[in-house]
Coordinates of C-alpha atoms and ligand atoms in Angstrom, one line a residue:
X75 CA 27.7 -35.4 -16.9
X76 CA 28.0 -34.3 -13.3
X77 CA 26.8 -37.4 -11.4
X78 CA 25.8 -37.5 -7.7
X79 CA 26.8 -41.0 -6.4
X80 CA 25.7 -42.4 -3.1
X81 CA 27.7 -45.4 -1.8
X82 CA 30.8 -44.1 -3.7
X83 CA 33.2 -45.5 -1.1
X84 CA 31.8 -49.0 -1.3
X85 CA 32.7 -52.1 -3.3
X86 CA 30.6 -51.4 -6.3
X87 CA 30.7 -47.6 -5.8
X88 CA 34.5 -47.6 -6.1
X89 CA 34.4 -49.3 -9.4
X90 CA 31.5 -47.2 -10.6
X91 CA 33.4 -44.0 -9.7
X92 CA 36.4 -45.1 -11.7
X93 CA 34.4 -46.1 -14.8
X94 CA 32.4 -42.9 -14.7
X95 CA 35.5 -40.8 -14.5
X96 CA 37.2 -42.8 -17.3
X97 CA 34.1 -42.1 -19.4
X98 CA 34.6 -38.4 -18.9
X99 CA 31.9 -37.8 -16.2
X100 CA 32.4 -35.9 -12.9
X101 CA 31.6 -37.8 -9.8
X102 CA 30.1 -35.9 -6.8
X103 CA 30.4 -38.5 -4.0
X104 CA 27.9 -38.4 -1.2
X105 CA 29.5 -39.8 1.9
X106 CA 28.6 -40.2 5.5
X107 CA 32.0 -39.3 6.7
X108 CA 33.5 -35.9 6.3
X109 CA 36.9 -37.4 6.2
X110 CA 38.6 -36.5 2.9
X111 CA 39.5 -39.6 0.9
X112 CA 42.7 -39.4 -1.1
X113 CA 43.3 -41.3 -4.3
X114 CA 39.6 -41.3 -5.4
X115 CA 38.8 -39.7 -8.8
X116 CA 36.0 -37.6 -7.3
X117 CA 35.2 -34.2 -8.6
X118 CA 33.6 -33.2 -5.2
X119 CA 32.6 -34.7 -1.9
X120 CA 29.3 -34.0 -0.2
X121 CA 28.2 -35.1 3.3
X122 CA 24.9 -36.9 3.7
X123 CA 23.4 -39.9 5.4
X124 CA 20.8 -42.0 3.7
X125 CA 19.5 -43.1 7.1
X126 CA 18.5 -39.4 7.6
X127 CA 16.7 -38.3 4.5
X128 CA 16.6 -34.7 5.7
X129 CA 20.4 -34.6 5.3
X130 CA 19.9 -35.1 1.5
X131 CA 17.8 -32.0 1.1
X132 CA 19.9 -29.8 -1.2
X133 CA 22.2 -32.6 -2.3
X134 CA 20.8 -32.6 -5.9
X135 CA 21.7 -29.1 -6.9
X136 CA 20.7 -27.7 -10.3
X137 CA 24.1 -28.5 -11.8
X138 CA 23.7 -32.3 -10.9
X139 CA 22.8 -34.0 -14.2
X140 CA 22.3 -37.5 -12.9
X141 CA 22.0 -39.4 -9.7
X142 CA 23.1 -43.0 -9.0
X143 CA 21.9 -44.3 -5.7
X144 CA 24.1 -47.2 -4.6
X145 CA 24.0 -46.9 -0.8
X146 CA 22.1 -49.9 0.7
X147 CA 18.6 -49.7 2.1
X148 CA 18.4 -48.5 5.8
X149 CA 16.1 -51.3 6.9
X150 CA 13.1 -48.9 7.2
X151 CA 10.9 -48.7 4.1
X152 CA 9.6 -45.2 5.0
X153 CA 13.1 -43.9 5.4
X154 CA 14.2 -45.4 2.0
X155 CA 11.1 -44.0 0.3
X156 CA 11.9 -40.6 1.7
X157 CA 15.4 -40.9 0.3
X158 CA 14.0 -41.5 -3.2
X159 CA 11.8 -38.5 -2.7
X160 CA 14.7 -36.3 -1.7
X161 CA 16.8 -37.5 -4.7
X162 CA 14.0 -37.5 -7.3
X163 CA 12.2 -34.2 -6.5
X164 CA 14.9 -31.9 -7.9
X165 CA 15.1 -34.0 -11.0
X166 CA 11.3 -33.8 -11.8
X167 CA 10.6 -32.4 -15.3
X168 CA 14.3 -32.4 -16.3
X169 CA 14.5 -35.8 -18.0
X170 CA 17.7 -36.4 -16.0
X171 CA 18.5 -39.9 -14.8
X172 CA 18.0 -41.4 -11.4
X173 CA 19.5 -44.9 -11.3
X174 CA 18.5 -47.0 -8.3
X175 CA 20.5 -50.1 -7.3
X176 CA 18.4 -53.1 -6.4
X177 CA 19.6 -56.7 -6.8
X178 CA 18.6 -60.0 -8.3
X179 CA 17.6 -61.3 -4.9
X180 CA 14.2 -59.5 -5.4
X181 CA 13.4 -62.3 -7.9
X182 CA 13.6 -65.0 -5.2
X183 CA 14.4 -68.7 -6.1
X184 CA 13.9 -69.1 -9.9
X185 CA 13.1 -72.8 -9.7
X186 CA 12.9 -74.6 -13.0
X187 CA 12.8 -71.4 -15.0
X188 CA 16.1 -70.7 -16.9
X189 CA 17.6 -67.3 -17.4
X190 CA 14.8 -65.3 -15.9
X191 CA 14.3 -61.8 -17.4
X192 CA 13.3 -58.4 -16.1
X193 CA 9.6 -59.0 -16.8
X194 CA 9.4 -61.8 -14.2
X195 CA 7.4 -61.1 -11.1
X196 CA 9.4 -60.3 -8.0
X197 CA 9.4 -62.7 -5.0
X198 CA 11.9 -61.2 -2.7
X199 CA 13.8 -63.2 0.0
X200 CA 13.7 -61.8 3.5
X201 CA 16.9 -59.8 3.3
X202 CA 15.5 -57.6 0.5
X203 CA 11.9 -57.8 1.6
X204 CA 10.6 -54.4 0.6
X205 CA 13.0 -53.6 -2.1
X206 CA 10.5 -54.2 -4.9
X207 CA 8.4 -51.4 -3.4
X208 CA 11.4 -49.1 -3.6
X209 CA 11.9 -50.1 -7.2
X210 CA 8.3 -49.2 -7.9
X211 CA 8.7 -45.9 -6.0
X212 CA 11.7 -45.1 -8.3
X213 CA 10.0 -46.2 -11.5
X214 CA 6.9 -44.1 -10.8
X215 CA 9.2 -41.0 -11.1
X216 CA 9.2 -41.7 -14.9
X217 CA 5.7 -40.2 -15.0
X218 CA 7.2 -37.0 -13.3
X219 CA 9.8 -36.4 -16.0
X220 CA 12.7 -38.2 -14.3
X221 CA 14.6 -40.7 -16.4
X222 CA 14.1 -43.3 -13.6
X223 CA 16.1 -46.5 -14.0
X224 CA 16.6 -49.6 -11.8
X225 CA 19.7 -51.8 -12.0
X226 CA 19.6 -55.2 -10.4
X227 CA 23.1 -56.5 -10.0
X228 CA 23.9 -60.2 -9.7
X229 CA 26.4 -61.3 -7.1
X230 CA 29.4 -59.2 -7.8
X231 CA 33.0 -60.4 -7.8
X232 CA 36.5 -59.2 -8.8
X233 CA 39.0 -56.8 -7.3
X234 CA 39.4 -59.5 -4.6
X235 CA 36.2 -58.4 -2.9
X236 CA 32.4 -59.0 -2.6
X237 CA 30.7 -62.1 -1.4
X238 CA 33.3 -64.5 -2.9
X239 CA 35.8 -63.0 -0.5
X240 CA 33.7 -64.3 2.3
X241 CA 33.9 -67.8 0.9
X242 CA 37.7 -67.5 0.6
X243 CA 37.9 -66.4 4.3
X244 CA 35.6 -69.2 5.4
X245 CA 37.7 -71.8 3.5
X246 CA 40.9 -70.4 5.1
X247 CA 39.4 -70.5 8.6
X248 CA 37.7 -73.9 8.3
X249 CA 40.4 -75.6 6.2
X250 CA 37.7 -76.8 3.8
X251 CA 35.7 -74.8 1.2
X252 CA 32.1 -74.3 2.1
X253 CA 28.9 -73.4 0.4
X254 CA 25.4 -73.2 1.7
X255 CA 21.9 -74.7 1.2
X256 CA 21.5 -77.4 -1.4
X257 CA 24.2 -79.1 -3.5
X258 CA 22.9 -77.8 -6.8
X259 CA 22.6 -74.2 -5.8
X260 CA 23.5 -71.7 -8.6
X261 CA 24.3 -68.0 -8.5
X262 CA 24.0 -65.4 -11.2
X263 CA 27.2 -63.4 -11.1
X264 CA 28.8 -60.3 -12.5
X265 CA 32.4 -58.9 -12.5
X266 CA 32.3 -55.6 -10.6
X267 CA 34.1 -53.8 -13.4
X268 CA 31.6 -55.1 -16.0
X269 CA 28.8 -54.0 -13.6
X270 CA 30.3 -50.6 -13.3
X271 CA 30.2 -50.3 -17.1
X272 CA 26.5 -51.2 -17.0
X273 CA 25.9 -48.3 -14.6
X274 CA 27.7 -46.0 -17.0
X275 CA 25.6 -47.3 -19.8
X276 CA 22.4 -46.9 -17.7
X277 CA 23.1 -43.4 -16.7
X278 CA 24.1 -42.4 -20.3
X279 CA 21.3 -44.1 -22.3
X280 CA 18.7 -46.2 -20.4
X281 CA 15.2 -45.1 -21.0
X282 CA 12.8 -43.8 -18.3
X283 CA 10.9 -46.5 -16.4
X284 CA 13.3 -49.4 -17.3
X285 CA 14.8 -52.2 -15.2
X286 CA 18.0 -54.0 -16.1
X287 CA 19.6 -57.1 -14.8
X288 CA 23.4 -56.7 -14.3
X289 CA 24.2 -60.3 -14.9
X290 CA 27.4 -61.6 -16.6
X291 CA 26.9 -65.3 -16.0
X292 CA 23.4 -66.5 -15.6
X293 CA 23.8 -69.5 -13.2
X294 CA 27.2 -70.5 -11.9
X295 CA 27.4 -73.7 -9.8
X296 CA 28.2 -72.5 -6.3
X297 CA 30.0 -75.8 -5.7
X298 CA 32.6 -74.7 -8.3
X299 CA 32.7 -71.2 -6.8
X300 CA 33.5 -72.8 -3.4
X301 CA 36.1 -75.0 -4.8
X302 CA 37.8 -72.1 -6.5
X303 CA 37.5 -70.0 -3.3
X304 CA 39.3 -72.9 -1.5
X305 CA 42.0 -72.7 -4.1
X306 CA 42.3 -69.0 -3.6
X307 CA 42.6 -69.7 0.2
X308 CA 45.3 -72.3 -0.5
X309 CA 42.9 -75.1 0.5
X310 CA 42.8 -77.9 -2.1
X311 CA 39.9 -80.0 -0.8
X312 CA 36.4 -81.0 -2.0
X313 CA 33.9 -78.4 -0.9
X314 CA 31.3 -79.3 1.7
X315 CA 27.7 -78.2 1.5
X316 CA 26.5 -76.7 4.8
X317 CA 22.8 -76.8 5.6
X318 CA 21.3 -73.3 5.7
X319 CA 20.5 -73.5 9.4
X320 CA 24.1 -74.0 10.1
X321 CA 25.1 -71.2 7.8
X322 CA 22.7 -69.0 9.8
X323 CA 24.9 -69.5 12.9
X324 CA 27.8 -67.9 10.9
X325 CA 26.0 -65.3 8.8
X326 CA 22.6 -64.8 10.4
X327 CA 19.4 -66.3 9.0
X328 CA 18.6 -63.7 6.4
X329 CA 22.1 -63.6 4.8
X330 CA 22.4 -67.4 5.0
X331 CA 19.1 -67.7 3.1
X332 CA 20.5 -65.3 0.4
X333 CA 23.7 -67.4 0.0
X334 CA 21.6 -70.5 -0.4
X335 CA 19.3 -68.9 -3.0
X336 CA 19.2 -70.9 -6.3
X337 CA 18.8 -68.6 -9.3
X338 CA 19.2 -68.5 -13.0
X339 CA 18.9 -64.9 -14.3
X340 CA 19.4 -63.4 -17.7
X341 CA 21.4 -60.3 -18.4
X342 CA 20.7 -60.4 -22.1
X343 CA 18.4 -57.4 -22.3
X344 CA 21.1 -54.9 -21.2
X345 CA 23.5 -56.4 -23.8
X346 CA 20.9 -56.0 -26.6
X347 CA 19.4 -52.7 -25.7
X348 CA 22.2 -50.8 -24.0
X349 CA 25.2 -52.4 -25.9
X350 CA 26.6 -53.6 -22.6
X351 CA 29.5 -56.0 -23.1
X352 CA 30.5 -57.9 -20.0
X353 CA 33.7 -59.7 -21.0
X354 CA 35.9 -60.2 -18.0
X355 CA 36.8 -63.7 -16.7
X356 CA 34.0 -65.5 -14.9
X357 CA 33.7 -65.9 -11.1
X358 CA 35.4 -69.3 -10.9
X359 CA 38.3 -68.1 -13.2
X360 CA 38.7 -64.9 -11.2
X361 CA 38.9 -66.8 -7.9
X362 CA 41.3 -69.4 -9.3
X363 CA 43.8 -67.2 -11.0
X364 CA 42.8 -63.6 -10.5
X365 CA 42.4 -60.9 -7.9
X366 CA 41.7 -63.2 -4.9
X367 CA 45.2 -64.6 -5.0
X368 CA 47.7 -61.7 -5.0
X369 CA 51.1 -62.4 -6.4
X370 CA 54.4 -60.6 -6.2
X371 CA 55.3 -58.5 -9.2
X372 CA 58.8 -57.0 -9.8
X373 CA 60.4 -54.9 -12.5
X374 CA 57.4 -53.0 -13.8
X375 CA 55.6 -49.9 -12.5
X376 CA 52.4 -50.4 -10.6
X377 CA 49.4 -49.5 -12.6
X378 CA 46.7 -50.8 -14.9
X379 CA 49.1 -51.6 -17.7
X380 CA 51.2 -53.9 -15.5
X381 CA 48.0 -55.3 -14.1
X382 CA 46.8 -56.2 -17.6
X383 CA 50.1 -57.9 -18.5
X384 CA 50.1 -59.9 -15.2
X385 CA 46.5 -60.9 -15.9
X386 CA 47.5 -62.1 -19.4
X387 CA 50.4 -64.1 -17.9
X388 CA 48.1 -65.7 -15.4
X389 CA 45.7 -66.6 -18.2
X390 CA 48.6 -68.3 -20.0
X391 CA 49.5 -70.3 -16.9
X392 CA 45.8 -71.2 -16.5
X393 CA 45.9 -72.4 -20.1
X394 CA 48.8 -74.6 -19.3
X395 CA 46.8 -76.1 -16.4
X396 CA 43.7 -76.5 -18.5
X397 CA 45.5 -78.2 -21.3
X398 CA 47.3 -80.5 -18.9
X399 CA 44.2 -81.4 -16.9
X400 CA 42.2 -82.1 -20.0
X401 CA 45.0 -83.8 -22.0
X402 CA 44.8 -81.2 -24.8
X403 CA 48.1 -81.6 -26.5
X404 CA 47.5 -79.0 -29.2
X405 CA 46.4 -76.4 -26.7
X406 CA 49.4 -77.2 -24.5
X407 CA 51.8 -76.8 -27.4
X408 CA 50.2 -73.5 -28.5
X409 CA 51.6 -71.9 -25.3
X410 CA 55.1 -72.3 -26.6
X411 CA 57.0 -70.0 -29.0
X412 CA 57.7 -71.7 -32.3
X413 CA 61.3 -70.4 -32.3
X414 CA 63.6 -72.8 -30.4
X415 CA 61.8 -73.2 -27.1
X416 CA 63.4 -75.3 -24.4
X417 CA 61.5 -77.3 -21.8
X418 CA 63.2 -79.3 -19.0
X419 CA 60.9 -81.6 -17.2
X420 CA 60.7 -82.1 -13.4
X421 CA 62.8 -85.2 -13.9
X422 CA 65.5 -83.4 -15.7
X423 CA 64.7 -84.4 -19.2
X424 CA 65.6 -81.5 -21.5
X425 CA 63.6 -81.1 -24.7
X426 CA 65.1 -78.7 -27.2
X427 CA 63.0 -77.1 -30.0
X428 CA 59.3 -77.2 -30.7
X429 CA 59.4 -80.6 -32.5
X430 CA 61.0 -82.4 -29.6
X431 CA 58.5 -80.8 -27.1
X432 CA 55.6 -81.7 -29.4
X433 CA 56.7 -85.3 -29.8
X434 CA 57.2 -85.8 -26.1
X435 CA 53.8 -84.1 -25.2
X436 CA 51.9 -86.2 -27.7
X437 CA 53.5 -89.4 -26.2
X438 CA 53.1 -88.7 -22.5
X439 CA 49.9 -86.5 -22.2
X440 CA 47.2 -89.0 -23.4
X441 CA 46.1 -90.9 -20.3
X442 CA 48.3 -88.9 -18.0
X443 CA 45.5 -87.6 -15.8
X444 CA 43.6 -90.8 -15.2
X445 CA 44.7 -90.9 -11.6
X446 CA 46.1 -87.5 -10.8
X447 CA 46.7 -84.1 -12.3
X448 CA 48.1 -80.8 -11.0
X449 CA 47.1 -77.2 -10.3
X450 CA 49.4 -74.3 -11.4
X451 CA 49.5 -71.1 -9.5
X452 CA 51.6 -68.1 -10.5
X453 CA 53.5 -66.8 -7.4
X454 CA 55.9 -64.3 -8.7
X455 CA 56.4 -62.4 -12.0
X456 CA 59.7 -60.5 -12.7
X457 CA 59.6 -58.3 -15.8
X458 CA 63.1 -58.5 -17.2
X459 CA 61.9 -56.2 -20.0
X460 CA 58.4 -55.0 -20.7
X461 CA 58.0 -58.0 -23.1
X462 CA 60.1 -60.6 -21.3
X463 CA 59.0 -62.1 -17.9
X464 CA 60.5 -64.7 -15.5
X465 CA 57.6 -66.4 -13.8
X466 CA 57.7 -68.7 -10.8
X467 CA 54.8 -71.1 -10.6
X468 CA 53.7 -73.5 -7.8
X469 CA 52.5 -76.8 -9.1
X470 CA 50.6 -79.0 -6.7
X471 CA 49.5 -82.6 -7.5
X472 CA 45.7 -83.2 -7.1
X473 CA 43.2 -86.0 -7.6
X474 CA 40.9 -85.5 -10.6
X475 CA 38.3 -84.0 -8.1
X476 CA 40.8 -81.2 -7.2
X477 CA 41.8 -82.6 -3.8
X478 CA 45.5 -82.3 -2.9
X479 CA 47.5 -85.5 -2.9
X480 CA 49.2 -85.1 0.4
X481 CA 52.2 -87.5 0.0
X482 CA 53.4 -86.3 -3.5
X483 CA 55.9 -83.5 -3.9
X484 CA 55.1 -80.2 -5.4
X485 CA 56.8 -78.8 -8.6
X486 CA 58.3 -75.4 -9.0
X487 CA 58.0 -74.6 -12.7
X488 CA 60.0 -71.6 -13.9
X489 CA 59.0 -70.0 -17.2
X490 CA 60.7 -67.4 -19.3
X491 CA 57.9 -65.8 -21.2
X492 CA 58.1 -63.6 -24.3
X493 CA 55.4 -61.3 -25.6
X494 CA 55.3 -61.3 -29.4
X495 CA 52.6 -59.8 -31.6
X496 CA 50.6 -59.0 -28.4
X497 CA 50.6 -62.6 -27.0
X498 CA 52.7 -64.0 -24.2
X499 CA 54.3 -67.4 -25.0
X500 CA 56.7 -69.7 -23.3
X501 CA 60.3 -69.3 -24.6
X502 CA 61.9 -71.6 -22.0
X503 CA 60.6 -73.6 -19.1
X504 CA 62.1 -75.7 -16.4
X505 CA 60.3 -77.7 -13.7
X506 CA 61.9 -78.8 -10.4
X507 CA 60.5 -81.2 -7.9
X508 CA 60.4 -79.6 -4.5
X509 CA 62.1 -82.0 -2.1
X510 CA 60.4 -81.0 1.1
Ligands
NAP603 N1 27.9 -56.6 -3.7 C1 27.0 -57.3 -4.4 O1 27.3 -58.5 -4.8 C2 25.6 -56.7 -4.6 C3 24.7 -57.4 -5.4 C4 23.5 -56.9 -5.7 C5 23.1 -55.7 -5.2 N2 24.0 -55.0 -4.4 C6 23.6 -53.7 -3.9 O2 24.5 -52.7 -4.4 C7 24.7 -51.6 -3.4 C8 26.1 -51.4 -3.1 O3 26.7 -52.7 -2.6 P1 28.2 -52.8 -2.2 O4 28.5 -54.3 -2.2 O5 29.0 -51.9 -3.0 O6 28.1 -52.4 -0.7 P2 29.2 -51.8 0.3 O7 30.6 -52.2 -0.2 O8 28.8 -52.2 1.7 O9 29.1 -50.3 0.2 C9 28.0 -49.6 0.7 C10 28.2 -48.1 0.4 O10 27.1 -47.4 0.9 C11 27.5 -46.4 1.8 N3 26.5 -46.3 2.9 C12 26.1 -47.2 3.7 N4 25.2 -46.7 4.6 C13 25.0 -45.4 4.2 C14 24.3 -44.3 4.7 N5 23.5 -44.5 5.8 N6 24.4 -43.1 4.2 C15 25.2 -42.9 3.1 N7 26.0 -43.9 2.6 C16 25.9 -45.1 3.2 C17 28.8 -46.9 2.4 O11 29.5 -45.8 2.8 P3 30.5 -45.7 4.1 O12 31.9 -45.6 3.5 O13 30.1 -44.6 4.9 O14 30.3 -47.0 4.9 C18 29.4 -47.5 1.1 O15 30.0 -46.5 0.3 C19 23.8 -52.0 -2.2 O16 22.6 -51.4 -2.3 C20 23.7 -53.5 -2.4 O17 22.5 -54.0 -1.7 C21 25.3 -55.5 -4.1

């Protein structure tokens, strides 16, 4: 399909562009700026400004087979309604899709209800006040022969961006991770690449007059998100909850209210009806050991294949951390190759072969985390061969609540990993205590 996309340069729009192109569609990007953008898989670029609906007249030419409207509202309900008019009119009677991007904030606080679905009444917070009216304006086009669809994304993360990046920045600035509102606040979340796949599914096969929640995880504790954001910022400290009035001084009242919004929202309908399969790591995992913490990579060409290998290596190191923190001997041992692995501990004890490593682990791991544990961050990956990697890890001692133990030295684990049968495993490992 030839798809007209507004908001194509944005956070979500960039991911949607890539996934549309990968699915074989042609993206016609509507941008404010006439500046040509290199490196974007756009079929064509068109100039237009959604704050000026007249500039959109003629944007939806007869060869445009679908429209995805991702640019944010202007702040003026009449202007935004006129934008829908301009985008929808040429589609009338064609059955072609118009996908409008709203957001889960139109539902307001979900209270005691769990995993609220698309049928729930809207109760928008101030920031998205008139958005339900725009949704209705779009859906009404179904009666005019437009395949009108609304997608309501949850809070998007991944690619090092979106709202979680703000929490990382704040943690770095303040030296302590922050979140806003009440202690128990929860966010529905979605990985931006999973969300982009939902837009592709919606444009390809959602029926006219339908609304879809783009939700990967229904209700993530924002305290955990903040702690992980702190970790991404290199700040190992217990998060502090900031009253919303204080948050307003940083973000403005409307956005602070949005950050403090407690919601539990379901994304089940899109999975069932559209076959959407959001499968990427959750928001906390992504902050802890994903795109918010760039690492140095050597010895392999830049590109999605290397990215995927690095992500798999980071998951392996996250598994080491998880097994250690939770005293899971079997899971810890499963990261090693069966064939002759070697592990030298931070105190210089060398364990040769799987049996020796297993016996030692089963002896020392139980009870090891009662008073302290450690976090493991990949810092550098050197691909010696496509399936052999030397990995430098930073190991920091923490209390069980994740707070850095200031007076205890760090470790510098070094792993030689081997990929066999599609899985990375530890062939050899050495830890060294960092003296200073
Ligand atoms: N990010 C989230 O977590 C989230 C969650 C729920 C809903 N949403 C909604 O999803 C949509 C996209 O969000 P995002 O996070 O990708 O936003 P973003 O990164 O700020 O991108 C906004 C995009 O819209 C374009 N745009 C802004 N004003 C425009 C105008 N007057 N005319 C034409 N284009 C204009 C921007 O183009 P320029 O390059 O010209 O600035 C940019 O491409 C928004 O409607 C947002 O409310 C986002």
